[in-house]
XYZ file of C-alpha atoms in Angstrom:
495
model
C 36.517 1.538 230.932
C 33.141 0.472 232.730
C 32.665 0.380 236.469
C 33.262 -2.949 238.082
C 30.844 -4.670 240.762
C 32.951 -3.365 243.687
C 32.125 0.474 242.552
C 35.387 1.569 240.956
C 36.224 2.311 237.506
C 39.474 0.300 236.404
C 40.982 -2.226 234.408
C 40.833 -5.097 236.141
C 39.392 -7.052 233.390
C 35.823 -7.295 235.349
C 32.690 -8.259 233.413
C 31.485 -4.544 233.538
C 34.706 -3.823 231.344
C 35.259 -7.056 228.904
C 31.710 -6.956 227.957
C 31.070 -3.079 227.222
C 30.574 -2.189 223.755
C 30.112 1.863 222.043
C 27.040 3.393 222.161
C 25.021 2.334 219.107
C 25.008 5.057 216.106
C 22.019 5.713 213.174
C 22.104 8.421 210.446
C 18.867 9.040 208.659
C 20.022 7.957 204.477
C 18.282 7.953 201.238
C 18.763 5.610 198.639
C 18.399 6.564 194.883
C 17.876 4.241 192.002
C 16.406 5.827 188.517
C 12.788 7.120 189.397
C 12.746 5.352 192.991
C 13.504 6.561 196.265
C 13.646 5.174 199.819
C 14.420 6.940 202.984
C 15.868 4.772 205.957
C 17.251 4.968 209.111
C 20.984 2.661 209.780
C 21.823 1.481 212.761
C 25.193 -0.044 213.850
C 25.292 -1.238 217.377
C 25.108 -4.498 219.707
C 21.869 -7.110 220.588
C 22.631 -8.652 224.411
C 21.870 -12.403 224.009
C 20.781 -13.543 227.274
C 20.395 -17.680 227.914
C 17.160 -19.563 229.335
C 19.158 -18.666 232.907
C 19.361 -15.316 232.448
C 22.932 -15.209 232.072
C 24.673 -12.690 229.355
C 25.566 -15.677 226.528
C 27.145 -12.673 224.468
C 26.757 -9.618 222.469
C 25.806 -9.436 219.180
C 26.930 -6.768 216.639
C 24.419 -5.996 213.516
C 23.584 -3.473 211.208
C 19.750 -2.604 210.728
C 18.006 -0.530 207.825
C 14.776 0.835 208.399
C 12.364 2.201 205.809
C 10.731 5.098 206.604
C 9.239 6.601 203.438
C 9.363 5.171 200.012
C 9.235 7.479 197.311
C 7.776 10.202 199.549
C 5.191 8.364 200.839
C 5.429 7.464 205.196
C 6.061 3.883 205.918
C 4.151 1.910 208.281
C 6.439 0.194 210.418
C 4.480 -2.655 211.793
C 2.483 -3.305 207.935
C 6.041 -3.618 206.411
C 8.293 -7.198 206.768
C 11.321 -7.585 208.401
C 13.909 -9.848 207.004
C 16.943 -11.010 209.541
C 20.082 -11.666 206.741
C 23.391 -13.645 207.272
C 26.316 -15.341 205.827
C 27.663 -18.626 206.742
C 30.921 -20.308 207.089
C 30.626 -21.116 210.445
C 32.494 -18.160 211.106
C 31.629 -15.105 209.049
C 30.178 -11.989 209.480
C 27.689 -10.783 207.406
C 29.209 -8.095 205.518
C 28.952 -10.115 202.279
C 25.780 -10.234 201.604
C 25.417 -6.777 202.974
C 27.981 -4.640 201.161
C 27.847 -7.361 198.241
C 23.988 -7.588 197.429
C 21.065 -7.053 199.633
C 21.795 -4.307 201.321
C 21.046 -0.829 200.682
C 24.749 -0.181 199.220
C 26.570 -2.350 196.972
C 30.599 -2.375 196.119
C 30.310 -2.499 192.044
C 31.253 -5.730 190.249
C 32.735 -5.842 187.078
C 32.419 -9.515 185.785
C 34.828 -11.748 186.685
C 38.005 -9.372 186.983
C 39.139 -8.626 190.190
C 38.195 -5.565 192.454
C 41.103 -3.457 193.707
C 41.809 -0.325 195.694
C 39.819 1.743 193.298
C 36.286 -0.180 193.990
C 33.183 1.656 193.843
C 30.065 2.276 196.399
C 27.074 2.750 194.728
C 23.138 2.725 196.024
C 22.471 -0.952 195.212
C 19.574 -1.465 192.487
C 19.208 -4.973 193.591
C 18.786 -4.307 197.239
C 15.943 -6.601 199.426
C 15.251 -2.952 201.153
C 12.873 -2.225 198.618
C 10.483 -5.486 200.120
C 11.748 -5.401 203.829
C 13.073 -3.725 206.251
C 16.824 -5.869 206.785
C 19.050 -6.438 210.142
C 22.055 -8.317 209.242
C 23.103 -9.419 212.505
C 27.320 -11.316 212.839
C 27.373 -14.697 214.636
C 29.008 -14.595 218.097
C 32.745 -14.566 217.478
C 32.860 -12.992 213.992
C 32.782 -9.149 213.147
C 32.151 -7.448 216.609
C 29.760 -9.712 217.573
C 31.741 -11.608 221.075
C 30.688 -14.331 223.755
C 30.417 -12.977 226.941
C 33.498 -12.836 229.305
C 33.562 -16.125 231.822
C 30.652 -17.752 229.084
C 31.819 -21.378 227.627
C 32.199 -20.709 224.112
C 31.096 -24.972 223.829
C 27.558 -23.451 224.659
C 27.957 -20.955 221.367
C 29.751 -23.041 218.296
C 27.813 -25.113 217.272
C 24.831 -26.006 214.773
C 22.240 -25.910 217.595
C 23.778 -23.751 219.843
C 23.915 -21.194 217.084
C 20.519 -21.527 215.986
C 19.317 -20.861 219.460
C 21.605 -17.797 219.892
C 20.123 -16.519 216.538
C 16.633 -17.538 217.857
C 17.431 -15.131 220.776
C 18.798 -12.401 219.220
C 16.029 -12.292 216.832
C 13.321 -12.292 219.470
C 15.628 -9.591 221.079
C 15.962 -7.205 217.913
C 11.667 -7.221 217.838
C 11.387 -6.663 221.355
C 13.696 -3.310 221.589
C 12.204 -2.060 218.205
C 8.717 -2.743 218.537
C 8.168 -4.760 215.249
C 6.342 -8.160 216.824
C 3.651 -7.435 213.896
C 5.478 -7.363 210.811
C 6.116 -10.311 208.765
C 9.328 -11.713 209.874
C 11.610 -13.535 206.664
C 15.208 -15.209 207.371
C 17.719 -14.588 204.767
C 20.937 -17.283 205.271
C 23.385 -17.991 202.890
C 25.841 -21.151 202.984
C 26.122 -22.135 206.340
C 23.733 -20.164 206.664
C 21.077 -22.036 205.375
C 21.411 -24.763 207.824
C 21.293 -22.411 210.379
C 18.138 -21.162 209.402
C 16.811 -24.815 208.364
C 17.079 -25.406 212.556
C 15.999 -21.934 212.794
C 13.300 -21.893 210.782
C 11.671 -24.659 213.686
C 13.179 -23.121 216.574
C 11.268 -20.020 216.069
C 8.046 -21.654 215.747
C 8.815 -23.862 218.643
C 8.866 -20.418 220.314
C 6.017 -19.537 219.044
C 7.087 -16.913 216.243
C 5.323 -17.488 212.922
C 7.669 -16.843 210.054
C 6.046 -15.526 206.696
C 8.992 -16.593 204.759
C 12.250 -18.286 204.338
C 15.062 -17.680 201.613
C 17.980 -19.983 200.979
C 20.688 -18.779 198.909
C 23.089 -21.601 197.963
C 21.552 -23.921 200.236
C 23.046 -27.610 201.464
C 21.361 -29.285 204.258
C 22.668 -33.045 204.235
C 26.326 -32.595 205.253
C 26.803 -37.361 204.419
C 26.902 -36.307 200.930
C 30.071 -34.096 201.702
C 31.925 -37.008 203.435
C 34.970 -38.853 201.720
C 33.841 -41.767 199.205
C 29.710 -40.920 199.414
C 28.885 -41.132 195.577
C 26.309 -38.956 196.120
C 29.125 -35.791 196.270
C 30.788 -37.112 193.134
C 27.043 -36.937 191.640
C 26.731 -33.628 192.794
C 29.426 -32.557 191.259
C 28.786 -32.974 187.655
C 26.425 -30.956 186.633
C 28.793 -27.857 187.703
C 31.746 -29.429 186.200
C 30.227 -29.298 183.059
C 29.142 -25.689 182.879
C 32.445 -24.734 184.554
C 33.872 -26.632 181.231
C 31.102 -24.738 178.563
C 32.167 -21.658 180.251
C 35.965 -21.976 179.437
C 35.013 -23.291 175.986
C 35.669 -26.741 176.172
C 32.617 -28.376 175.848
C 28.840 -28.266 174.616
C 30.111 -25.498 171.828
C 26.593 -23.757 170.795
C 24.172 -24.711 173.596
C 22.437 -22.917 175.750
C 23.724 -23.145 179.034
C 20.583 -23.928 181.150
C 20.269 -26.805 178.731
C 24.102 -28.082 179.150
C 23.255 -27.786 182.965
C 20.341 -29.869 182.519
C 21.628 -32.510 179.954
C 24.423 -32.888 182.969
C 22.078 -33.238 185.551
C 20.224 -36.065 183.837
C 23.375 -37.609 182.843
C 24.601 -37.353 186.047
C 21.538 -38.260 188.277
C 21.079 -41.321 185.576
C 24.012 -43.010 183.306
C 26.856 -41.755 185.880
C 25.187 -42.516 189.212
C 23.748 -45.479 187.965
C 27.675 -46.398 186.886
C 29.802 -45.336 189.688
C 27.198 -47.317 192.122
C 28.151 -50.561 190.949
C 31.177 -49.982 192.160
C 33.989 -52.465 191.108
C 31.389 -54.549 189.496
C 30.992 -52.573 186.448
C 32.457 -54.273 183.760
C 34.969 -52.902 182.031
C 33.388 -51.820 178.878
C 30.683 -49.902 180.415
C 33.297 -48.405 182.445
C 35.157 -47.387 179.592
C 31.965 -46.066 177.544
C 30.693 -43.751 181.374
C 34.421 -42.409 181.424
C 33.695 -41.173 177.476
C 30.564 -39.731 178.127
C 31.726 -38.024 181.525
C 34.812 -36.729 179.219
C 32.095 -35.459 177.098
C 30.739 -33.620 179.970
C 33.156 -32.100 181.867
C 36.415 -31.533 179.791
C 39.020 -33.734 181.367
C 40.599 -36.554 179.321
C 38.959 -39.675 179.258
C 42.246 -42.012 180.379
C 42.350 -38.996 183.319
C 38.647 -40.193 184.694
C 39.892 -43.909 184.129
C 42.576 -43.527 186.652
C 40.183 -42.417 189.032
C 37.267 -44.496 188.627
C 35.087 -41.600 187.025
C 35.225 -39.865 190.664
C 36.577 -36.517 190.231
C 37.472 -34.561 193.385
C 37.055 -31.095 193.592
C 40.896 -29.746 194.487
C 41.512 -31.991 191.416
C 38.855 -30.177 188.767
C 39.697 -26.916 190.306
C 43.793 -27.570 189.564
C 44.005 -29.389 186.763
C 40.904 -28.188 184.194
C 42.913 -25.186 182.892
C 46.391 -26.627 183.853
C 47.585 -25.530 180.259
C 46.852 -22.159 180.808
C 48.506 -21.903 184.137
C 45.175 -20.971 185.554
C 43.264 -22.698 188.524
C 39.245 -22.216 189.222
C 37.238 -20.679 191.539
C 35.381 -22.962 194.373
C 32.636 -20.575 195.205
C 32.465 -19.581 191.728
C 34.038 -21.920 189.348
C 34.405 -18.800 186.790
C 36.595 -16.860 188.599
C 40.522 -17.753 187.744
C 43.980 -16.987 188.798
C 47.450 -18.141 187.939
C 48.681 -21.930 189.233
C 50.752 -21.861 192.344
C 54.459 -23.485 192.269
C 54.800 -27.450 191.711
C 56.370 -27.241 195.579
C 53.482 -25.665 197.018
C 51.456 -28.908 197.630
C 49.385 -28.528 200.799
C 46.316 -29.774 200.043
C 44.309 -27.899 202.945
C 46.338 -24.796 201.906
C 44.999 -24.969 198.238
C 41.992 -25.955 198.771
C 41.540 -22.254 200.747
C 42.807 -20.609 198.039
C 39.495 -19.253 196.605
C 40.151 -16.739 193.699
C 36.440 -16.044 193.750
C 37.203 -14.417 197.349
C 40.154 -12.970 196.666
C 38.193 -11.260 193.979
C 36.333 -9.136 195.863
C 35.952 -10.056 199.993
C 38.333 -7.055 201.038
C 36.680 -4.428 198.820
C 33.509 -5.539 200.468
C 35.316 -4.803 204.176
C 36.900 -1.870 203.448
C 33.536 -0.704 202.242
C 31.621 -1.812 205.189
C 34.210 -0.052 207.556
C 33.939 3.550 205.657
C 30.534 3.303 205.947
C 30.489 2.942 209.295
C 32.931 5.574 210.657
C 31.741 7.913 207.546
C 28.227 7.999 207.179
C 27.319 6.504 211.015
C 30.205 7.826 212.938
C 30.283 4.343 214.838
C 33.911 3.065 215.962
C 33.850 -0.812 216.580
C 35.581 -1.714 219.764
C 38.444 -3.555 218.385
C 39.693 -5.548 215.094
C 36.832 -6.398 212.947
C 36.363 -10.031 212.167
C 35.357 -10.668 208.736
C 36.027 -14.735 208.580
C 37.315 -17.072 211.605
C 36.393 -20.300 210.152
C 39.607 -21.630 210.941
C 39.028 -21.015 214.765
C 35.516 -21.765 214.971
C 34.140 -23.819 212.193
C 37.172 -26.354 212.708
C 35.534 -26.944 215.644
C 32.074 -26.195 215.470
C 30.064 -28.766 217.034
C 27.654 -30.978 214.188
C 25.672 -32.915 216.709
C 22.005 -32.484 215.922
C 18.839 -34.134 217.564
C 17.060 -34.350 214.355
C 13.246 -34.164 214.579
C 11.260 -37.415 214.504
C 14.243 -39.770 214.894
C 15.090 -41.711 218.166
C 18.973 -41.124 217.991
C 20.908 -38.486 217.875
C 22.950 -37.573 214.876
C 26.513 -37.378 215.164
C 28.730 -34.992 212.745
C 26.324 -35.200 209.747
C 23.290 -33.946 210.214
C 20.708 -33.827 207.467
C 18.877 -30.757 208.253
C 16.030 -31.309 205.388
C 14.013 -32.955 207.935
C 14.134 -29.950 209.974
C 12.763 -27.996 206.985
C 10.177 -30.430 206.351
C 9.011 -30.621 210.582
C 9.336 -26.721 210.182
C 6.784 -26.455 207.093
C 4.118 -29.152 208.212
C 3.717 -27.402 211.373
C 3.473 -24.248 209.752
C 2.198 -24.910 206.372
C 1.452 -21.225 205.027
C 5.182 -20.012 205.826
C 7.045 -19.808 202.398
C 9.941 -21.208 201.426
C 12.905 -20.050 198.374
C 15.625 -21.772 197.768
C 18.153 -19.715 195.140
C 21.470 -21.250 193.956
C 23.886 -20.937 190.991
C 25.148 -23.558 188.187
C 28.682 -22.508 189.074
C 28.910 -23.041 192.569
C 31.039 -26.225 193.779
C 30.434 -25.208 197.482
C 26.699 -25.739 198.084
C 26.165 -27.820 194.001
C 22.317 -26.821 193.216
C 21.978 -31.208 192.615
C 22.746 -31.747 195.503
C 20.235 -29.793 197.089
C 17.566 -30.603 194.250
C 17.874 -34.021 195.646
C 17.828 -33.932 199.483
C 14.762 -31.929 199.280
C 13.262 -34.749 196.880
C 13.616 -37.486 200.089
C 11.383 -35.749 202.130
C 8.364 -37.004 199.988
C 6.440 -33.671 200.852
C 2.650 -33.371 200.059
C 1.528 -31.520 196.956
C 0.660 -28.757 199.146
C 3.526 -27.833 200.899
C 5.317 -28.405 197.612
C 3.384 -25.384 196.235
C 5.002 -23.543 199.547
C 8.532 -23.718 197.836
C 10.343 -21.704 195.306
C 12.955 -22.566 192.725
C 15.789 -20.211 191.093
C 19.229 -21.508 189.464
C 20.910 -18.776 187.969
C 24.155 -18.157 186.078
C 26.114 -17.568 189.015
C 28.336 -18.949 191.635
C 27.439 -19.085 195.201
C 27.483 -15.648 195.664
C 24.858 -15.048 193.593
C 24.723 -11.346 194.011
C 27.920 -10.845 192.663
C 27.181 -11.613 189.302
C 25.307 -8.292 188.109
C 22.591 -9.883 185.487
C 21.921 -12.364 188.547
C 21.314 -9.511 191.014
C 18.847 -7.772 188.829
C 16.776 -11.062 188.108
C 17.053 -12.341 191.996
C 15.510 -9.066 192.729
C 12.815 -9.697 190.554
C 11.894 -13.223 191.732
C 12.283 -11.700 195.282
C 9.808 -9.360 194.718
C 7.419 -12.134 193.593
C 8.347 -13.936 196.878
C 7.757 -11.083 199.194
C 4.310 -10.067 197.085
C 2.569 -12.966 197.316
């Protein structure tokens, strides 16, 4: 209960009751790895996000580490960078890419078999806390994060509107822990990496200079994820045909950062130069592209006939180990489980079906809640909301007034040009993009490509950072990937 405007403490449902949260909780920890050692303060509680009038927009949960000694030696708290970290969807918290890889702990992987009760915490040797300090804040309306009571929720989902919130809640987090001089990094993954392509010029439009931006399986121009654009069938490809090397059924005895790249210049040449003619290819070379894309990707040659050598996604994923009774993985096309029924047809329904999240999503939230009631003592105020894409990103709003362009963009933004304004305006912030070869959510083409179109200067070039590893989209689940994503994020964060 909270006391209401006329005095009283009650129930009434007033704004002084909807819109309290618990008192914020920290426990001093120290994380252990081999020879290292780093001692850090967590913090669970709530940012308030208040709009340009002054009026409470919402409150946002997060989770903070803090570095206060590394081994034995005192931290300086405004020498050392700050990196704000979040997931995607729209709709999901960021307890992925907390309890799954950059955080301080880390629920242990073991390949690609699934996780069950009997997961395991340990101190994560991959974590970003050894180069920053980390807050991974949850987007209004996922995890305990809420809009305020009476606010229109049309002002909070969507691509700007959440980029502004995060803007705010950012500036927030610096202001009530004094850290306006360290080096301030984003972290987004997914989604998140278009929110932090607007964000990214947001915060300089307000006048806060970022030293550095990571994108972890990164997709900015959401045309080449609309129905019939060639450019996702493109896309595609080159993660087909690893996802077919993988189950051995192609490109026996090579390595697979070469299959990847023989499929990207197939597929960026031969095939897209094929499926863009359209109807007018003749029917040889149509014949000759379906052989080669066979050769590729694993499915039968008459199969890629039928469909014009267009492949859809829902289709690969079903019907590439159909003779096993096994379907893939979307976020990570290794990852397997058993067919459904013939009867069970729902496209939308399948398509959800992720056995790359099933894998391992609720070990990460059981782990996440433990931690907080065990080692912080905080109690959240109500269910915890690990993913609501289905009632927000359904209908998260797309409309974007990109930069430079005299209309606005309706439901397909491409958000490259926001990266591109972002980086000319600020042309010593840096820029890493990170993706994996077997991740048909955010394909690493895809991205390759948009950021080709923006035609950037040598210079600013230099500014950006490439990593594809062996992973899916998650690229921190994937243990060998972890250690070497450390590695190049250490680079990153040195230079």
């Amino acid at each position: 209960m909270g006391e209401c405007e006329c005095g009283c403490e009650c129930e009434c449902g007033c704004e002084a009751t909807v819109n309290e949260v618990p008192e914020a909780k920290s426990a001093q920890l120290t994380w252990h790895v081999g020879d290292e050692t780093i001692d850090y303060v967590a913090t669970a509680g709530h940012l308030d996000i208040v709009d340009r009038d002054k009026v409470l927009e919402g409150r946002m949960f997060n989770v903070s580490y803090v570095a206060t000694a590394i081994d034995g030696s005192e931290v300086d708290p405004h020498k050392r960078p700050v990196s704000f970290c979040y997931n995607g969807g729209p709709g999901s918290a960021s307890v992925p890419i907390n309890f799954g890889g950059l955080g301080p702990r880390r629920v242990v992987t073991h390949g690609m078999d699934f996780v069950g009760a009997g997961y395991e915490v340990v101190d994560n040797p991959g974590t970003l806390l050894r180069e920053s300090d980390l807050v991974f804040p949850d987007a209004l309306g996922t995890g305990w994060s809420f809009v305020a009571e009476g606010y229109d929720t049309k002002r909070v989902y969507g691509l700007e509107e959440d980029a502004r919130t995060f803007c705010r809640a950012i500036c927030q987090w610096l202001d009530e822990n004094d850290r306006w001089g360290s080096p301030l990094y984003i972290f987004g993954e997914s989604y998140g990496t278009m929110r932090s392509a607007v964000l990214m010029r947001y915060l300089g439009e307000a006048h806060v200079p970022l030293a550095g931006v990571v994108m972890l399986s990164a997709y900015y121009d959401w045309t080449q994820n609309l129905p019939g654009n060639d450019l996702y069938y493109v896309g595609m490809v080159p993660t087909f045909a690893s996802t077919a090397q993988y189950f051995g059924l192609v490109g026996q005895g090579v390595d697979e950062d070469e299959w990847f790249d023989r499929a990207s210049a197939f597929a960026g040449g031969e095939y897209a130069r094929g499926i863009f003619l359209g109807d007018e290819i003749t029917p040889a070379d149509k014949d000759a592209l379906a052989e080669h894309l066979s050769a590729f990707i694993g499915l039968p040659k008459d199969y890629l006939l039928v469909r014009n050598n267009r492949v859809e996604l829902e289709d690969f994923r079903r019907d590439l180990l159909a003779s096993r009774g096994l379907v893939c993985g979307r976020l990570d096309q290794r990852f397997t489980e058993t067919s459904l029924l013939p009867s069970q047809r729902a496209s939308f329904y399948f398509a959800c079906e992720d056995p790359a999240n099933h894998a391992l999503e609720s070990c990460w939230y059981v782990a996440f809640r433990d931690f907080l009631r065990g080692d912080l003592g905080y109690e959240g105020p109500e269910e915890y909301r690990l993913s609501v894409w289905g009632e927000i990103g359904i209908g998260w709003n797309w409309v974007h007034d990109e930069p430079g362009f005299d209309e606005t963009t309706v439901a397909a933004p491409n958000l490259a040009y926001d990266i591109a304004v972002a980086l000319r305006r600020s042309p010593t912030t840096k820029l890493c993009i990170l993706g994996g070869r077997y991740d048909t959510a955010t394909p690493w083409w895809n991205v390759r490509h948009t950021m080709s179109q923006l035609y950037l200067p040598d210079a600013l070039k230099r500014q950006i950072t490439w990593h594809r590893y062996g992973c899916g989209h998650m690229a921190y689940t994937d243990e060998p990937t972890l250690h070497a994503m450390a590695a190049d994020l250490h680079e990153f964060y040195r230079e």
